[in-house]
PDB file of C-alpha atoms and ligand atoms in Angstrom:
ATOM      1  CA  UNK A   1      62.822 110.009  99.937  1.00  0.00           C
ATOM      2  CA  UNK A   2      63.754 111.402  96.570  1.00  0.00           C
ATOM      3  CA  UNK A   3      66.860 113.604  96.180  1.00  0.00           C
ATOM      4  CA  UNK A   4      68.940 116.570  96.156  1.00  0.00           C
ATOM      5  CA  UNK A   5      67.018 119.812  95.747  1.00  0.00           C
ATOM      6  CA  UNK A   6      68.592 123.276  95.552  1.00  0.00           C
ATOM      7  CA  UNK A   7      66.651 126.572  95.501  1.00  0.00           C
ATOM      8  CA  UNK A   8      64.938 127.823  93.150  1.00  0.00           C
ATOM      9  CA  UNK A   9      65.059 124.169  90.709  1.00  0.00           C
ATOM     10  CA  UNK A  10      61.703 122.354  89.907  1.00  0.00           C
ATOM     11  CA  UNK A  11      62.668 119.315  88.363  1.00  0.00           C
ATOM     12  CA  UNK A  12      65.348 116.437  88.544  1.00  0.00           C
ATOM     13  CA  UNK A  13      67.284 117.940  85.254  1.00  0.00           C
ATOM     14  CA  UNK A  14      67.085 121.350  86.688  1.00  0.00           C
ATOM     15  CA  UNK A  15      68.270 120.073  89.994  1.00  0.00           C
ATOM     16  CA  UNK A  16      71.251 117.692  88.481  1.00  0.00           C
ATOM     17  CA  UNK A  17      72.114 120.577  85.910  1.00  0.00           C
ATOM     18  CA  UNK A  18      72.249 123.089  89.034  1.00  0.00           C
ATOM     19  CA  UNK A  19      74.862 121.295  90.921  1.00  0.00           C
ATOM     20  CA  UNK A  20      77.486 120.141  88.025  1.00  0.00           C
ATOM     21  CA  UNK A  21      77.123 123.775  87.388  1.00  0.00           C
ATOM     22  CA  UNK A  22      77.862 124.514  90.982  1.00  0.00           C
ATOM     23  CA  UNK A  23      80.712 122.124  91.261  1.00  0.00           C
ATOM     24  CA  UNK A  24      82.388 123.192  87.789  1.00  0.00           C
ATOM     25  CA  UNK A  25      82.563 127.152  89.427  1.00  0.00           C
ATOM     26  CA  UNK A  26      84.628 125.798  92.820  1.00  0.00           C
ATOM     27  CA  UNK A  27      86.710 122.899  91.744  1.00  0.00           C
ATOM     28  CA  UNK A  28      89.446 125.012  91.579  1.00  0.00           C
ATOM     29  CA  UNK A  29      89.001 125.728  95.469  1.00  0.00           C
ATOM     30  CA  UNK A  30      87.501 122.558  96.432  1.00  0.00           C
ATOM     31  CA  UNK A  31      89.434 120.389  98.312  1.00  0.00           C
ATOM     32  CA  UNK A  32      91.476 123.792 100.004  1.00  0.00           C
ATOM     33  CA  UNK A  33      88.151 124.461 101.526  1.00  0.00           C
ATOM     34  CA  UNK A  34      86.963 121.007 101.867  1.00  0.00           C
ATOM     35  CA  UNK A  35      90.585 121.186 104.466  1.00  0.00           C
ATOM     36  CA  UNK A  36      90.144 123.928 106.508  1.00  0.00           C
ATOM     37  CA  UNK A  37      85.894 123.831 106.764  1.00  0.00           C
ATOM     38  CA  UNK A  38      86.283 119.762 107.466  1.00  0.00           C
ATOM     39  CA  UNK A  39      89.739 121.319 109.810  1.00  0.00           C
ATOM     40  CA  UNK A  40      90.854 118.355 108.555  1.00  0.00           C
ATOM     41  CA  UNK A  41      88.520 115.738 109.732  1.00  0.00           C
ATOM     42  CA  UNK A  42      88.003 115.012 105.956  1.00  0.00           C
ATOM     43  CA  UNK A  43      91.251 113.161 105.089  1.00  0.00           C
ATOM     44  CA  UNK A  44      90.567 111.063 108.819  1.00  0.00           C
ATOM     45  CA  UNK A  45      86.833 109.849 107.316  1.00  0.00           C
ATOM     46  CA  UNK A  46      88.157 108.402 103.674  1.00  0.00           C
ATOM     47  CA  UNK A  47      91.240 107.433 105.553  1.00  0.00           C
ATOM     48  CA  UNK A  48      88.146 105.141 107.688  1.00  0.00           C
ATOM     49  CA  UNK A  49      86.518 104.823 104.820  1.00  0.00           C
ATOM     50  CA  UNK A  50      89.388 102.646 102.906  1.00  0.00           C
ATOM     51  CA  UNK A  51      90.258 100.885 105.841  1.00  0.00           C
ATOM     52  CA  UNK A  52      86.239  99.486 105.669  1.00  0.00           C
ATOM     53  CA  UNK A  53      87.204  98.142 102.496  1.00  0.00           C
ATOM     54  CA  UNK A  54      90.262  97.464 102.405  1.00  0.00           C
ATOM     55  CA  UNK A  55      89.232  93.278 102.020  1.00  0.00           C
ATOM     56  CA  UNK A  56      88.067  94.696  98.899  1.00  0.00           C
ATOM     57  CA  UNK A  57      91.116  96.444  97.525  1.00  0.00           C
ATOM     58  CA  UNK A  58      93.406  94.223  98.835  1.00  0.00           C
ATOM     59  CA  UNK A  59      91.915  91.719  96.599  1.00  0.00           C
ATOM     60  CA  UNK A  60      94.211  91.708  92.633  1.00  0.00           C
ATOM     61  CA  UNK A  61      91.504  91.333  90.650  1.00  0.00           C
ATOM     62  CA  UNK A  62      88.320  93.236  92.162  1.00  0.00           C
ATOM     63  CA  UNK A  63      87.387  95.643  90.321  1.00  0.00           C
ATOM     64  CA  UNK A  64      86.711  99.440  91.679  1.00  0.00           C
ATOM     65  CA  UNK A  65      84.698 102.357  91.200  1.00  0.00           C
ATOM     66  CA  UNK A  66      85.150 105.407  93.228  1.00  0.00           C
ATOM     67  CA  UNK A  67      81.536 107.247  91.852  1.00  0.00           C
ATOM     68  CA  UNK A  68      81.105 110.952  92.595  1.00  0.00           C
ATOM     69  CA  UNK A  69      84.836 111.185  92.007  1.00  0.00           C
ATOM     70  CA  UNK A  70      85.214 114.792  92.168  1.00  0.00           C
ATOM     71  CA  UNK A  71      89.539 116.412  92.271  1.00  0.00           C
ATOM     72  CA  UNK A  72      89.888 112.472  93.850  1.00  0.00           C
ATOM     73  CA  UNK A  73      91.204 112.414  97.254  1.00  0.00           C
ATOM     74  CA  UNK A  74      89.521 108.874  97.877  1.00  0.00           C
ATOM     75  CA  UNK A  75      89.978 107.446  94.998  1.00  0.00           C
ATOM     76  CA  UNK A  76      94.504 108.379  95.863  1.00  0.00           C
ATOM     77  CA  UNK A  77      93.663 106.595  99.343  1.00  0.00           C
ATOM     78  CA  UNK A  78      91.796 103.895  97.905  1.00  0.00           C
ATOM     79  CA  UNK A  79      94.869 103.665  94.821  1.00  0.00           C
ATOM     80  CA  UNK A  80      97.353 104.193  97.683  1.00  0.00           C
ATOM     81  CA  UNK A  81      95.783 101.023  99.525  1.00  0.00           C
ATOM     82  CA  UNK A  82      95.696  98.714  96.659  1.00  0.00           C
ATOM     83  CA  UNK A  83      98.459  99.794  95.175  1.00  0.00           C
ATOM     84  CA  UNK A  84      97.766  99.823  91.529  1.00  0.00           C
ATOM     85  CA  UNK A  85      94.904 101.993  89.325  1.00  0.00           C
ATOM     86  CA  UNK A  86      90.509 101.520  90.014  1.00  0.00           C
ATOM     87  CA  UNK A  87      87.909 103.469  87.721  1.00  0.00           C
ATOM     88  CA  UNK A  88      86.376 106.958  89.525  1.00  0.00           C
ATOM     89  CA  UNK A  89      83.650 108.790  87.624  1.00  0.00           C
ATOM     90  CA  UNK A  90      81.840 112.069  87.753  1.00  0.00           C
ATOM     91  CA  UNK A  91      79.983 114.203  85.724  1.00  0.00           C
ATOM     92  CA  UNK A  92      81.475 117.469  86.162  1.00  0.00           C
ATOM     93  CA  UNK A  93      84.256 118.415  84.212  1.00  0.00           C
ATOM     94  CA  UNK A  94      86.335 120.560  86.045  1.00  0.00           C
ATOM     95  CA  UNK A  95      85.969 117.929  88.952  1.00  0.00           C
ATOM     96  CA  UNK A  96      87.215 116.318  86.654  1.00  0.00           C
ATOM     97  CA  UNK A  97      90.486 117.668  85.461  1.00  0.00           C
ATOM     98  CA  UNK A  98      91.466 119.183  88.937  1.00  0.00           C
ATOM     99  CA  UNK A  99      90.864 114.214  89.787  1.00  0.00           C
ATOM    100  CA  UNK A 100      93.366 114.230  86.837  1.00  0.00           C
ATOM    101  CA  UNK A 101      95.852 116.357  87.463  1.00  0.00           C
ATOM    102  CA  UNK A 102      96.365 114.996  90.439  1.00  0.00           C
ATOM    103  CA  UNK A 103      96.361 110.975  89.742  1.00  0.00           C
ATOM    104  CA  UNK A 104      99.167 112.090  87.198  1.00  0.00           C
ATOM    105  CA  UNK A 105     100.728 113.597  89.901  1.00  0.00           C
ATOM    106  CA  UNK A 106     100.591 110.117  92.242  1.00  0.00           C
ATOM    107  CA  UNK A 107     102.140 108.143  88.947  1.00  0.00           C
ATOM    108  CA  UNK A 108      98.998 106.625  88.557  1.00  0.00           C
ATOM    109  CA  UNK A 109      97.323 105.818  84.894  1.00  0.00           C
ATOM    110  CA  UNK A 110      93.480 106.050  85.656  1.00  0.00           C
ATOM    111  CA  UNK A 111      90.468 104.995  83.041  1.00  0.00           C
ATOM    112  CA  UNK A 112      88.996 108.234  84.717  1.00  0.00           C
ATOM    113  CA  UNK A 113      85.316 108.974  82.844  1.00  0.00           C
ATOM    114  CA  UNK A 114      82.718 111.319  82.953  1.00  0.00           C
ATOM    115  CA  UNK A 115      79.320 110.461  83.533  1.00  0.00           C
ATOM    116  CA  UNK A 116      76.125 111.006  85.318  1.00  0.00           C
ATOM    117  CA  UNK A 117      75.733 108.363  88.416  1.00  0.00           C
ATOM    118  CA  UNK A 118      71.805 107.778  87.505  1.00  0.00           C
ATOM    119  CA  UNK A 119      72.721 106.013  84.182  1.00  0.00           C
ATOM    120  CA  UNK A 120      76.765 104.344  84.012  1.00  0.00           C
ATOM    121  CA  UNK A 121      78.439 103.349  80.865  1.00  0.00           C
ATOM    122  CA  UNK A 122      79.068 100.302  82.702  1.00  0.00           C
ATOM    123  CA  UNK A 123      77.448  96.825  81.413  1.00  0.00           C
ATOM    124  CA  UNK A 124      75.709  94.574  84.673  1.00  0.00           C
ATOM    125  CA  UNK A 125      76.994  93.067  87.424  1.00  0.00           C
ATOM    126  CA  UNK A 126      80.572  95.059  86.664  1.00  0.00           C
ATOM    127  CA  UNK A 127      82.082  95.917  90.006  1.00  0.00           C
ATOM    128  CA  UNK A 128      83.010  94.337  92.903  1.00  0.00           C
ATOM    129  CA  UNK A 129      83.325  97.956  94.560  1.00  0.00           C
ATOM    130  CA  UNK A 130      80.909 101.009  94.293  1.00  0.00           C
ATOM    131  CA  UNK A 131      82.693 104.187  97.030  1.00  0.00           C
ATOM    132  CA  UNK A 132      80.997 106.858  96.975  1.00  0.00           C
ATOM    133  CA  UNK A 133      81.869 110.186  99.203  1.00  0.00           C
ATOM    134  CA  UNK A 134      79.836 113.591  99.834  1.00  0.00           C
ATOM    135  CA  UNK A 135      78.473 112.773  96.506  1.00  0.00           C
ATOM    136  CA  UNK A 136      75.031 109.855  96.572  1.00  0.00           C
ATOM    137  CA  UNK A 137      73.268 113.753  99.137  1.00  0.00           C
ATOM    138  CA  UNK A 138      73.789 115.442  96.156  1.00  0.00           C
ATOM    139  CA  UNK A 139      72.453 113.323  93.375  1.00  0.00           C
ATOM    140  CA  UNK A 140      69.120 114.073  91.596  1.00  0.00           C
ATOM    141  CA  UNK A 141      66.950 110.843  92.754  1.00  0.00           C
ATOM    142  CA  UNK A 142      68.681 108.593  95.666  1.00  0.00           C
ATOM    143  CA  UNK A 143      66.152 106.245  94.607  1.00  0.00           C
ATOM    144  CA  UNK A 144      67.797 105.282  91.113  1.00  0.00           C
ATOM    145  CA  UNK A 145      71.795 106.099  92.562  1.00  0.00           C
ATOM    146  CA  UNK A 146      70.996 103.758  94.451  1.00  0.00           C
ATOM    147  CA  UNK A 147      69.199 101.165  91.372  1.00  0.00           C
ATOM    148  CA  UNK A 148      71.720 102.142  89.342  1.00  0.00           C
ATOM    149  CA  UNK A 149      74.793 101.208  91.851  1.00  0.00           C
ATOM    150  CA  UNK A 150      73.711  97.524  91.968  1.00  0.00           C
ATOM    151  CA  UNK A 151      73.029  97.127  88.221  1.00  0.00           C
ATOM    152  CA  UNK A 152      76.853  97.646  88.176  1.00  0.00           C
ATOM    153  CA  UNK A 153      77.916  95.944  90.759  1.00  0.00           C
ATOM    154  CA  UNK A 154      78.489  91.757  90.788  1.00  0.00           C
ATOM    155  CA  UNK A 155      76.256  89.555  93.184  1.00  0.00           C
ATOM    156  CA  UNK A 156      78.044  89.703  96.495  1.00  0.00           C
ATOM    157  CA  UNK A 157      79.647  93.865  95.413  1.00  0.00           C
ATOM    158  CA  UNK A 158      79.825  96.044  98.068  1.00  0.00           C
ATOM    159  CA  UNK A 159      78.788 100.026  98.153  1.00  0.00           C
ATOM    160  CA  UNK A 160      80.052 102.155 100.572  1.00  0.00           C
ATOM    161  CA  UNK A 161      78.361 105.239 101.127  1.00  0.00           C
ATOM    162  CA  UNK A 162      80.275 107.994 103.185  1.00  0.00           C
ATOM    163  CA  UNK A 163      77.718 111.512 103.777  1.00  0.00           C
ATOM    164  CA  UNK A 164      77.313 113.767 105.768  1.00  0.00           C
ATOM    165  CA  UNK A 165      74.232 113.183 108.669  1.00  0.00           C
ATOM    166  CA  UNK A 166      72.950 115.017 111.296  1.00  0.00           C
ATOM    167  CA  UNK A 167      74.589 115.026 114.493  1.00  0.00           C
ATOM    168  CA  UNK A 168      72.893 112.716 117.415  1.00  0.00           C
ATOM    169  CA  UNK A 169      74.085 115.688 120.461  1.00  0.00           C
ATOM    170  CA  UNK A 170      71.631 117.638 120.979  1.00  0.00           C
ATOM    171  CA  UNK A 171      73.678 120.059 122.424  1.00  0.00           C
ATOM    172  CA  UNK A 172      76.934 118.898 119.533  1.00  0.00           C
ATOM    173  CA  UNK A 173      73.713 119.419 116.763  1.00  0.00           C
ATOM    174  CA  UNK A 174      73.037 123.344 117.356  1.00  0.00           C
ATOM    175  CA  UNK A 175      76.093 124.131 117.256  1.00  0.00           C
ATOM    176  CA  UNK A 176      77.182 121.766 113.959  1.00  0.00           C
ATOM    177  CA  UNK A 177      74.220 124.058 113.184  1.00  0.00           C
ATOM    178  CA  UNK A 178      75.437 127.023 113.900  1.00  0.00           C
ATOM    179  CA  UNK A 179      78.816 126.450 112.040  1.00  0.00           C
ATOM    180  CA  UNK A 180      77.290 124.863 109.143  1.00  0.00           C
ATOM    181  CA  UNK A 181      74.390 127.698 108.531  1.00  0.00           C
ATOM    182  CA  UNK A 182      76.725 130.882 109.896  1.00  0.00           C
ATOM    183  CA  UNK A 183      80.175 130.365 109.471  1.00  0.00           C
ATOM    184  CA  UNK A 184      80.513 128.109 106.650  1.00  0.00           C
ATOM    185  CA  UNK A 185      78.689 129.994 104.424  1.00  0.00           C
ATOM    186  CA  UNK A 186      80.436 133.398 104.738  1.00  0.00           C
ATOM    187  CA  UNK A 187      83.990 131.797 105.011  1.00  0.00           C
ATOM    188  CA  UNK A 188      82.641 129.136 101.795  1.00  0.00           C
ATOM    189  CA  UNK A 189      81.532 131.563 100.074  1.00  0.00           C
ATOM    190  CA  UNK A 190      84.390 134.147  99.982  1.00  0.00           C
ATOM    191  CA  UNK A 191      87.307 131.493  98.907  1.00  0.00           C
ATOM    192  CA  UNK A 192      85.561 129.941  96.710  1.00  0.00           C
ATOM    193  CA  UNK A 193      83.346 133.478  94.502  1.00  0.00           C
ATOM    194  CA  UNK A 194      80.312 131.994  94.808  1.00  0.00           C
ATOM    195  CA  UNK A 195      78.466 132.336  98.635  1.00  0.00           C
ATOM    196  CA  UNK A 196      75.078 129.925  96.888  1.00  0.00           C
ATOM    197  CA  UNK A 197      77.239 126.598  96.870  1.00  0.00           C
ATOM    198  CA  UNK A 198      77.635 126.894 100.328  1.00  0.00           C
ATOM    199  CA  UNK A 199      74.672 127.838 101.303  1.00  0.00           C
ATOM    200  CA  UNK A 200      73.332 124.874 100.259  1.00  0.00           C
ATOM    201  CA  UNK A 201      75.605 122.729 101.276  1.00  0.00           C
ATOM    202  CA  UNK A 202      74.529 122.988 105.005  1.00  0.00           C
ATOM    203  CA  UNK A 203      70.725 123.266 103.152  1.00  0.00           C
ATOM    204  CA  UNK A 204      71.335 119.692 101.199  1.00  0.00           C
ATOM    205  CA  UNK A 205      72.817 118.318 104.396  1.00  0.00           C
ATOM    206  CA  UNK A 206      69.473 119.312 106.386  1.00  0.00           C
ATOM    207  CA  UNK A 207      67.302 117.642 103.913  1.00  0.00           C
ATOM    208  CA  UNK A 208      69.298 114.744 103.095  1.00  0.00           C
ATOM    209  CA  UNK A 209      68.151 111.544 105.319  1.00  0.00           C
ATOM    210  CA  UNK A 210      68.809 110.336 108.607  1.00  0.00           C
ATOM    211  CA  UNK A 211      71.278 107.717 108.853  1.00  0.00           C
ATOM    212  CA  UNK A 212      68.851 104.623 109.884  1.00  0.00           C
ATOM    213  CA  UNK A 213      66.917 106.615 107.103  1.00  0.00           C
ATOM    214  CA  UNK A 214      69.480 106.588 104.594  1.00  0.00           C
ATOM    215  CA  UNK A 215      70.159 101.576 105.870  1.00  0.00           C
ATOM    216  CA  UNK A 216      66.554 101.329 105.285  1.00  0.00           C
ATOM    217  CA  UNK A 217      66.473 102.441 102.056  1.00  0.00           C
ATOM    218  CA  UNK A 218      69.679 101.116 101.075  1.00  0.00           C
ATOM    219  CA  UNK A 219      67.497  97.673 102.749  1.00  0.00           C
ATOM    220  CA  UNK A 220      64.575  98.716 100.398  1.00  0.00           C
ATOM    221  CA  UNK A 221      66.373  99.328  97.568  1.00  0.00           C
ATOM    222  CA  UNK A 222      67.987  95.576  97.828  1.00  0.00           C
ATOM    223  CA  UNK A 223      70.411  96.346  99.152  1.00  0.00           C
ATOM    224  CA  UNK A 224      71.569  93.295 101.762  1.00  0.00           C
ATOM    225  CA  UNK A 225      73.362  93.288 105.898  1.00  0.00           C
ATOM    226  CA  UNK A 226      72.837  97.193 105.415  1.00  0.00           C
ATOM    227  CA  UNK A 227      75.611  98.460 107.945  1.00  0.00           C
ATOM    228  CA  UNK A 228      76.785 102.033 108.901  1.00  0.00           C
ATOM    229  CA  UNK A 229      79.025 103.525 110.849  1.00  0.00           C
ATOM    230  CA  UNK A 230      78.550 107.259 112.667  1.00  0.00           C
ATOM    231  CA  UNK A 231      81.581 109.709 112.732  1.00  0.00           C
ATOM    232  CA  UNK A 232      82.775 112.415 114.212  1.00  0.00           C
ATOM    233  CA  UNK A 233      79.286 112.864 116.726  1.00  0.00           C
ATOM    234  CA  UNK A 234      77.006 111.474 114.487  1.00  0.00           C
ATOM    235  CA  UNK A 235      78.220 114.794 111.549  1.00  0.00           C
ATOM    236  CA  UNK A 236      78.858 111.491 109.086  1.00  0.00           C
ATOM    237  CA  UNK A 237      78.131 108.636 108.015  1.00  0.00           C
ATOM    238  CA  UNK A 238      80.134 105.428 106.260  1.00  0.00           C
ATOM    239  CA  UNK A 239      76.445 102.973 104.776  1.00  0.00           C
ATOM    240  CA  UNK A 240      77.607 100.067 103.771  1.00  0.00           C
ATOM    241  CA  UNK A 241      75.817  97.261 102.244  1.00  0.00           C
ATOM    242  CA  UNK A 242      75.994  94.492  99.590  1.00  0.00           C
ATOM    243  CA  UNK A 243      74.589  93.361  96.516  1.00  0.00           C
TER     244      UNK A 243
HETATM  245  C1  LIG B   1      80.500 116.727  97.213  1.00  0.00           C
HETATM  246  S1  LIG B   1      82.161 116.490  96.142  1.00  0.00           S
HETATM  247  C2  LIG B   1      82.540 115.365  96.840  1.00  0.00           C
HETATM  248  C3  LIG B   1      84.219 114.608  95.553  1.00  0.00           C
HETATM  249  C4  LIG B   1      85.035 113.485  96.376  1.00  0.00           C
HETATM  250  N1  LIG B   1      84.539 112.286  96.673  1.00  0.00           N
HETATM  251  C5  LIG B   1      85.268 114.402  97.531  1.00  0.00           C
HETATM  252  O1  LIG B   1      84.681 113.052  98.764  1.00  0.00           O
HETATM  253  O2  LIG B   1      86.021 115.165  98.035  1.00  0.00           O
HETATM  254  C6  LIG B   1      80.487 115.667  95.312  1.00  0.00           C
HETATM  255  C7  LIG B   1      80.993 115.662  93.852  1.00  0.00           C
HETATM  256  O3  LIG B   1      79.695 115.202  93.642  1.00  0.00           O
HETATM  257  C8  LIG B   1      79.447 114.942  91.207  1.00  0.00           C
HETATM  258  N2  LIG B   1      77.954 114.405  91.528  1.00  0.00           N
HETATM  259  C9  LIG B   1      76.489 114.610  91.586  1.00  0.00           C
HETATM  260  N3  LIG B   1      76.338 114.265  91.305  1.00  0.00           N
HETATM  261  C10 LIG B   1      76.324 113.704  89.938  1.00  0.00           C
HETATM  262  C11 LIG B   1      75.847 112.743  89.881  1.00  0.00           C
HETATM  263  N4  LIG B   1      74.560 113.141  89.948  1.00  0.00           N
HETATM  264  N5  LIG B   1      76.579 111.799  89.164  1.00  0.00           N
HETATM  265  C12 LIG B   1      77.810 112.462  88.459  1.00  0.00           C
HETATM  266  N6  LIG B   1      78.862 112.901  89.836  1.00  0.00           N
HETATM  267  C13 LIG B   1      78.180 113.935  90.506  1.00  0.00           C
HETATM  268  C14 LIG B   1      79.835 116.190  91.573  1.00  0.00           C
HETATM  269  O4  LIG B   1      80.007 116.629  90.326  1.00  0.00           O
HETATM  270  C15 LIG B   1      81.185 116.600  93.264  1.00  0.00           C
HETATM  271  O5  LIG B   1      81.963 116.163  92.372  1.00  0.00           O
END
């Protein structure tokens, strides 16, 4: 398990720059495509994730970070549950601008900061919960990503990683494979104007560790009580682990 390797990149730094540039180009169309290409299931995946971390959100003093927040959909779902501003970060400025617009529109005053998930400007043991939805897969080094989460979590703190995964059923996997490699790149490419983004998406999902392997890697990194829940036939998985 190393990290994402977009085509044509030969180092972690190049992979990271490619990912940041790509999200910057699709930022204005990101939400529309997200809902369209997931048949609106993304809303259910996020809602389920919020439900799984609600015990921490309900604690008024809990320090919570939505990592790789993108345009802020998970963040807003978390804040609607917590009824207060949390923290949010991403390393892509145009995505953060979209997030900021939505946060203000919802009447929150969330501290949003631009930072690489592999090197967060946060103190050791400062957070009770980190959520990361569809961002972890894009990190240039997964091991470093897990280590950085552990560094900033308080002992007893939780990480919740929502990511694409591989469906377990053979027939569904074949259908899903067809959709994600043939249909999704065409629609996504045409609407976003960035075909490379929607070719990268199925490729990065294919290369990403399966749910069992990710759970193993979390344990190896030092997380305890690691568990995961598959959703939509395993197309998506939510991993939970504690420091
Ligand atoms: C697919 S989007 C997901 C956004 C949002 N969490 C959601 O659920 O819609 C992935 C986000 O991860 C961010 N990202 C990827 N690698 C990152 C890194 N190393 N540090 C910080 N953000 C990163 C991207 O900029 C992008 O906004």
